mmCIF file of C-alpha atoms in Angstrom:
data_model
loop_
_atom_site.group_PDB
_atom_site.id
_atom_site.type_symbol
_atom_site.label_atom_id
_atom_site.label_comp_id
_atom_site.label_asym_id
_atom_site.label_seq_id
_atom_site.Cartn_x
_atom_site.Cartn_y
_atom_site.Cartn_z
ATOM 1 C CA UNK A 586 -3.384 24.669 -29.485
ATOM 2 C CA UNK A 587 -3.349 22.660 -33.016
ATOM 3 C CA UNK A 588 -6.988 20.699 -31.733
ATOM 4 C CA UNK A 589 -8.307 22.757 -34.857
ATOM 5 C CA UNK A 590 -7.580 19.965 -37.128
ATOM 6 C CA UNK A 591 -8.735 17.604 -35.273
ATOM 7 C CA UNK A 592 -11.782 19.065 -35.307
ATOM 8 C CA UNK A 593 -11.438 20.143 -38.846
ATOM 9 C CA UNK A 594 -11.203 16.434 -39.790
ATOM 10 C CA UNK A 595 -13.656 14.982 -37.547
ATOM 11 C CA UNK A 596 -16.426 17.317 -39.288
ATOM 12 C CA UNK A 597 -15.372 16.669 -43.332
ATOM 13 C CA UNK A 598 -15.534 12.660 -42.043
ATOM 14 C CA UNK A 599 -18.856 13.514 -40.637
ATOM 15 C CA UNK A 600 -20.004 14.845 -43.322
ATOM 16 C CA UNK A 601 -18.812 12.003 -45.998
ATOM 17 C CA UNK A 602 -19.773 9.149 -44.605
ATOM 18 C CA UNK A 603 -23.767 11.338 -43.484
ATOM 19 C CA UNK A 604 -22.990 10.812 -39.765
ATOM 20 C CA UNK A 605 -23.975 14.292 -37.828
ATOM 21 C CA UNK A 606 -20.541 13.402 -35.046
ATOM 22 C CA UNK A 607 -17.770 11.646 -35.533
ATOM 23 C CA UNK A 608 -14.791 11.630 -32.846
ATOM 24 C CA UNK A 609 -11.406 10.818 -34.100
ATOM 25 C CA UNK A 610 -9.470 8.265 -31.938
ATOM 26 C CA UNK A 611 -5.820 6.898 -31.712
ATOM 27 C CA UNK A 612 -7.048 3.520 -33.202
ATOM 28 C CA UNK A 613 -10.648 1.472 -33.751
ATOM 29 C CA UNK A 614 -9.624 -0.645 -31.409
ATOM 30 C CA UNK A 615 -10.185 1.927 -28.486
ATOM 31 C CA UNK A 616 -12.869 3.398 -30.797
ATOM 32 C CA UNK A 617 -14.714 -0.248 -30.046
ATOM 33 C CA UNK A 618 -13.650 -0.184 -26.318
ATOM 34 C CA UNK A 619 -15.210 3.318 -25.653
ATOM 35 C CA UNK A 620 -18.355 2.877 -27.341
ATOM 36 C CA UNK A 621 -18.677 -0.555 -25.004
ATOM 37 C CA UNK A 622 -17.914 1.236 -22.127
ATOM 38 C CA UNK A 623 -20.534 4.185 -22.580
ATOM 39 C CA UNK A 624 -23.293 1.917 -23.525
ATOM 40 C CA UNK A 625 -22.125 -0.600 -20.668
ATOM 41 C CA UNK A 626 -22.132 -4.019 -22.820
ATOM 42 C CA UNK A 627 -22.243 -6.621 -20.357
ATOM 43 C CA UNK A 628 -22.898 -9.648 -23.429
ATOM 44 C CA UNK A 629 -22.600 -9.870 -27.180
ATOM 45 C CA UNK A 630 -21.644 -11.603 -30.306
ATOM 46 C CA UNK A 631 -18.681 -11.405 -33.130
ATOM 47 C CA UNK A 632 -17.663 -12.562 -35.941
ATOM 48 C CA UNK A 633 -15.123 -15.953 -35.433
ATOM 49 C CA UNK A 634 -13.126 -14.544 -37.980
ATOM 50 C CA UNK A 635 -12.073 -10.856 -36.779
ATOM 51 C CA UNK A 636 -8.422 -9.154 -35.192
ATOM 52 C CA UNK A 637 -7.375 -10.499 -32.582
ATOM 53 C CA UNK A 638 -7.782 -7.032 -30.477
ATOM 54 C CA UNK A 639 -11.530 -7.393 -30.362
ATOM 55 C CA UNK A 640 -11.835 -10.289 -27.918
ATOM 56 C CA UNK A 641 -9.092 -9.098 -26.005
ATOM 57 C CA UNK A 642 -10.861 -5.818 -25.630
ATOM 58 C CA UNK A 643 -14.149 -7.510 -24.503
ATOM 59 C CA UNK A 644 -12.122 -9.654 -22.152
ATOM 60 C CA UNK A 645 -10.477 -6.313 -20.404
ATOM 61 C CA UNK A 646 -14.018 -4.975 -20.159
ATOM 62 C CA UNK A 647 -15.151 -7.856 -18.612
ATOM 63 C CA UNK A 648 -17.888 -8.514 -21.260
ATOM 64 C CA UNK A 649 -19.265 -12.219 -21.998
ATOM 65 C CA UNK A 650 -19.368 -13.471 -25.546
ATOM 66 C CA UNK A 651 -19.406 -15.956 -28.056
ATOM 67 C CA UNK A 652 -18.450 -16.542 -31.894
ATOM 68 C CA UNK A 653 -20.397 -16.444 -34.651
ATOM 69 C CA UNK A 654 -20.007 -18.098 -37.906
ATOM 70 C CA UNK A 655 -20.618 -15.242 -40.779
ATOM 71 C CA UNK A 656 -18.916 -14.422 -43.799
ATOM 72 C CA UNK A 657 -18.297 -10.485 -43.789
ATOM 73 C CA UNK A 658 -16.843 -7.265 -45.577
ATOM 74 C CA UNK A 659 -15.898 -4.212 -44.672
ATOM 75 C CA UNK A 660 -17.816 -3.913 -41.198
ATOM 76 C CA UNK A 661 -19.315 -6.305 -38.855
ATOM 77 C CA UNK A 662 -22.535 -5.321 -36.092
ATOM 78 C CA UNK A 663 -21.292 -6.704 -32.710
ATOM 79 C CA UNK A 664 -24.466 -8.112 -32.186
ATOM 80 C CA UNK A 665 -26.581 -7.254 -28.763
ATOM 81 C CA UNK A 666 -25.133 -3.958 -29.041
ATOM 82 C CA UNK A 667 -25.343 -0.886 -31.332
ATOM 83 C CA UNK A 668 -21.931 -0.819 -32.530
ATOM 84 C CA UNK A 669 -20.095 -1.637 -35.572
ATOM 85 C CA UNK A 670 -16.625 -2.710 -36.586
ATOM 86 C CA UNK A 671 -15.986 -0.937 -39.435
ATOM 87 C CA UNK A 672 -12.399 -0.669 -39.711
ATOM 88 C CA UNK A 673 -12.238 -2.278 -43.135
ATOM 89 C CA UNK A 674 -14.817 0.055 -44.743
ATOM 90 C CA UNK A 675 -15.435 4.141 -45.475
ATOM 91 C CA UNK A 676 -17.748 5.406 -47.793
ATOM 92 C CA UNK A 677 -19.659 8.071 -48.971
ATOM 93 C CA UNK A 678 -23.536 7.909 -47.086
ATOM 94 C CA UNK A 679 -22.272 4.978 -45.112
ATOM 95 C CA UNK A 680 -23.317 5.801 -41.532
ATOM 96 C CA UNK A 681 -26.475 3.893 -40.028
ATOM 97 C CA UNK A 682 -29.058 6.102 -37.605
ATOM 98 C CA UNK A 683 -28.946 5.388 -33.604
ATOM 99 C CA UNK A 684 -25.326 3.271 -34.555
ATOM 100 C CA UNK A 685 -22.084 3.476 -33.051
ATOM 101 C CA UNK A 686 -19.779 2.548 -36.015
ATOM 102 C CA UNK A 687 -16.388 2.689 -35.698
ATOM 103 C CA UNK A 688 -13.420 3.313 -37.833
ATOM 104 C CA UNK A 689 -9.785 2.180 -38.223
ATOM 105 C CA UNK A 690 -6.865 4.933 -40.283
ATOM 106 C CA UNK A 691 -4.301 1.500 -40.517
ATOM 107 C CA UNK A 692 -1.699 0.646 -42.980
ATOM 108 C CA UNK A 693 -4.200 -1.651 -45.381
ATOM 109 C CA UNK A 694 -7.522 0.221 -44.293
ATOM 110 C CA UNK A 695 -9.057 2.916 -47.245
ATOM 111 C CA UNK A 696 -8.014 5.883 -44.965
ATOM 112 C CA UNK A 697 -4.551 4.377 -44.615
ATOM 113 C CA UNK A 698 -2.660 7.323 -42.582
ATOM 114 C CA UNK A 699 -1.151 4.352 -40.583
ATOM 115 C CA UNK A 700 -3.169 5.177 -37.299
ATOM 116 C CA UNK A 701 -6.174 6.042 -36.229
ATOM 117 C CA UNK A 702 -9.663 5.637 -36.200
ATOM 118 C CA UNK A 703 -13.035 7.194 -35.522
ATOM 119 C CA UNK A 704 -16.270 6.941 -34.013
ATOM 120 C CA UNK A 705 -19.713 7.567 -36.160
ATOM 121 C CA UNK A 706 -22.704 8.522 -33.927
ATOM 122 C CA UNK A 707 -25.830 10.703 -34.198
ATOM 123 C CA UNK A 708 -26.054 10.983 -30.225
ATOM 124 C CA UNK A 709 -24.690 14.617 -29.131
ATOM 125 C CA UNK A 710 -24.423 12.597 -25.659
ATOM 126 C CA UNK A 711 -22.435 10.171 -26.932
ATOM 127 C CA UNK A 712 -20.282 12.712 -28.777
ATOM 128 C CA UNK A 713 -19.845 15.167 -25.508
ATOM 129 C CA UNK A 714 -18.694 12.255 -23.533
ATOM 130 C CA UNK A 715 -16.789 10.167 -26.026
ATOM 131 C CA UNK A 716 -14.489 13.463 -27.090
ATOM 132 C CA UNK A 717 -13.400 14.115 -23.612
ATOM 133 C CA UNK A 718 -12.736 10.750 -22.697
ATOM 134 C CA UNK A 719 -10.159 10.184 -25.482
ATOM 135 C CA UNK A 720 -8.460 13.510 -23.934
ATOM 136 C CA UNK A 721 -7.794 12.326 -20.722
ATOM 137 C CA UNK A 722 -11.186 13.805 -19.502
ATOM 138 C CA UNK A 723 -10.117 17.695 -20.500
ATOM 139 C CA UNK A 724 -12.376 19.759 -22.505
ATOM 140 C CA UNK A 725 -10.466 21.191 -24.971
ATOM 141 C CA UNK A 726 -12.506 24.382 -24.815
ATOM 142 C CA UNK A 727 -10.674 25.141 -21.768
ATOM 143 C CA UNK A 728 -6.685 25.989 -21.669
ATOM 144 C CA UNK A 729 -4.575 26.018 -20.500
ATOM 145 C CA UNK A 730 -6.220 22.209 -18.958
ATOM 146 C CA UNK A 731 -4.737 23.014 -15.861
ATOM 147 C CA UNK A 732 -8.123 25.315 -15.519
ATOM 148 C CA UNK A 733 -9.984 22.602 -15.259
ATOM 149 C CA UNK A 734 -11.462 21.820 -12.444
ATOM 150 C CA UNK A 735 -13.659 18.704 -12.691
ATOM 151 C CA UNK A 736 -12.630 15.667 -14.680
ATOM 152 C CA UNK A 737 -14.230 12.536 -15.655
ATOM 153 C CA UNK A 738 -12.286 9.475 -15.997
ATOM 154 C CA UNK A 739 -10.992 9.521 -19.370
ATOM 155 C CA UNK A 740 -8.411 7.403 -21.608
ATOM 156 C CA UNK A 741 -5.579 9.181 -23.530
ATOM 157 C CA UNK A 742 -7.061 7.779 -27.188
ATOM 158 C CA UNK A 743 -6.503 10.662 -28.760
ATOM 159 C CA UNK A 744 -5.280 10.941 -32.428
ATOM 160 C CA UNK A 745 -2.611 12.895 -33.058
ATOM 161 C CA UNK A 746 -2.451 16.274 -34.977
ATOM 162 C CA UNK A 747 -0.235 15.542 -37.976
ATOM 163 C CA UNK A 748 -2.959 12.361 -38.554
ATOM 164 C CA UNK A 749 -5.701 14.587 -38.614
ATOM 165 C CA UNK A 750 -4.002 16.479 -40.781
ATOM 166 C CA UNK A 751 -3.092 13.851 -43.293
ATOM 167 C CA UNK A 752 -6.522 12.268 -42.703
ATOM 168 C CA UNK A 753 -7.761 15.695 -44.086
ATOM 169 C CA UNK A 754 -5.954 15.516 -47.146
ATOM 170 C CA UNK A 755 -6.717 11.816 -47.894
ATOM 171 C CA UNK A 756 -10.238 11.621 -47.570
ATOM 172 C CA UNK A 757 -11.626 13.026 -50.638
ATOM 173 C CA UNK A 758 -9.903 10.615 -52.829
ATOM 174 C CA UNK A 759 -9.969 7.339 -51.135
ATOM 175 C CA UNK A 760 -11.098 4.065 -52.592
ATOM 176 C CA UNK A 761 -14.392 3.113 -50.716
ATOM 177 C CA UNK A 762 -14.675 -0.632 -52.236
ATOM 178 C CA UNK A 763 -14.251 -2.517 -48.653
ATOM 179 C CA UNK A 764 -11.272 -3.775 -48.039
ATOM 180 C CA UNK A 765 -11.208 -7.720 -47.711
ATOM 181 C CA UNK A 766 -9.017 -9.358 -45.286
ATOM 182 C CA UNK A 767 -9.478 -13.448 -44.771
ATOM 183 C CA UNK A 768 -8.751 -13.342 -40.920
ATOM 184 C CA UNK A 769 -7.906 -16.451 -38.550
ATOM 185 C CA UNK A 770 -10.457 -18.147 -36.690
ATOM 186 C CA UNK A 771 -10.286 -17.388 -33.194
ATOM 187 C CA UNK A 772 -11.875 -20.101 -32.189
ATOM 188 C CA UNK A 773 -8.705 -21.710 -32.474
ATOM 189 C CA UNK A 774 -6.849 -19.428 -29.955
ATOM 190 C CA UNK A 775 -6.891 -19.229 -26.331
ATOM 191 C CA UNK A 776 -6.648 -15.418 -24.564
ATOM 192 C CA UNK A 777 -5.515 -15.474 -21.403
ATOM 193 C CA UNK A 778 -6.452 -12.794 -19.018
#
């Protein structure tokens, strides 16, 4: 089946950055949207100065916010909620307790495998339901999926085997110094839904 990798991955990231889960995704981006969905974020706070893909996600889910002027690196805390941006920053020990941080694999990120990203979490609920949601709703445990009988709605985030693989490789020699990244302010754009 090849999810072996995946799974492989997921565990050594787990164990590097002292998260007990982590959940490998297709980007941070839909790492971000998941988490908001499962803890059902109805309001929050970012950064004025973040990628463009975060309001936009908060505007599909239908989630109020506002800006905030702060100065960051590496990660962000999307405040009123417990979960991070973190797609410019992996490091040894890094993980925070009860947190949903979340991970990006891009081109200029310290995992750079081009894609990919990750979710941190220390809630086996969390963990069940995020991994079958970024399968489509299978459980991997069963195959062929077609044995499945009951599925919950679920997203097809999920990473692919060759980046797990490379993820694998890279990790233990990454550079963990946060990556910097002077991004626009958004309070100069307009989104339109």
């Amino acid at each position: 089946m090849g999810f072996e990798k995946i799974s492989e991955f997921e565990q050594a990231l787990a164990k590097f950055t002292g998260a007990p889960y982590a959940v490998m995704t297709d980007c941070c981006t839909h790492a971000i949207e998941l988490c908001l969905r499962f803890d059902r974020v109805k309001r929050c706070s970012i950064p004025a100065r973040t990628y463009l893909s975060v309001p936009m996600t908060l505007c599909k889910l239908d989630i109020e916010y506002d800006y905030q002027d702060h100065d960051w690196l590496g990660e962000y805390h999307i405040t009123g909620t417990r979960v991070w941006d973190s797609a410019r920053l992996l490091k040894q020990g890094m993980y925070r307790a009860g947190m949903l941080q979340c991970l990006s694999f891009g081109f200029d990120k310290p995992l750079s495998i081009g894609r990919g990203g990750a979710i941190l979490t220390d809630d086996i609920e969390v963990y069940t339901v995020l991994k079958l949601q970024c399968y489509d709703g299978r459980d991997l445990t069963i195959s062929p999926w077609e044995n499945q009988k009951i599925f919950h709605i679920g997203y097809h985030y999920r990473p692919t085997i060759e980046e797990a693989v490379t993820a694998l490789e890279l990790l233990p020699n990454i550079d963990q110094e946060p990556k910097p990244k002077q991004y626009p302010n958004l309070r100069d754009i307009t989104i339109i839904k």
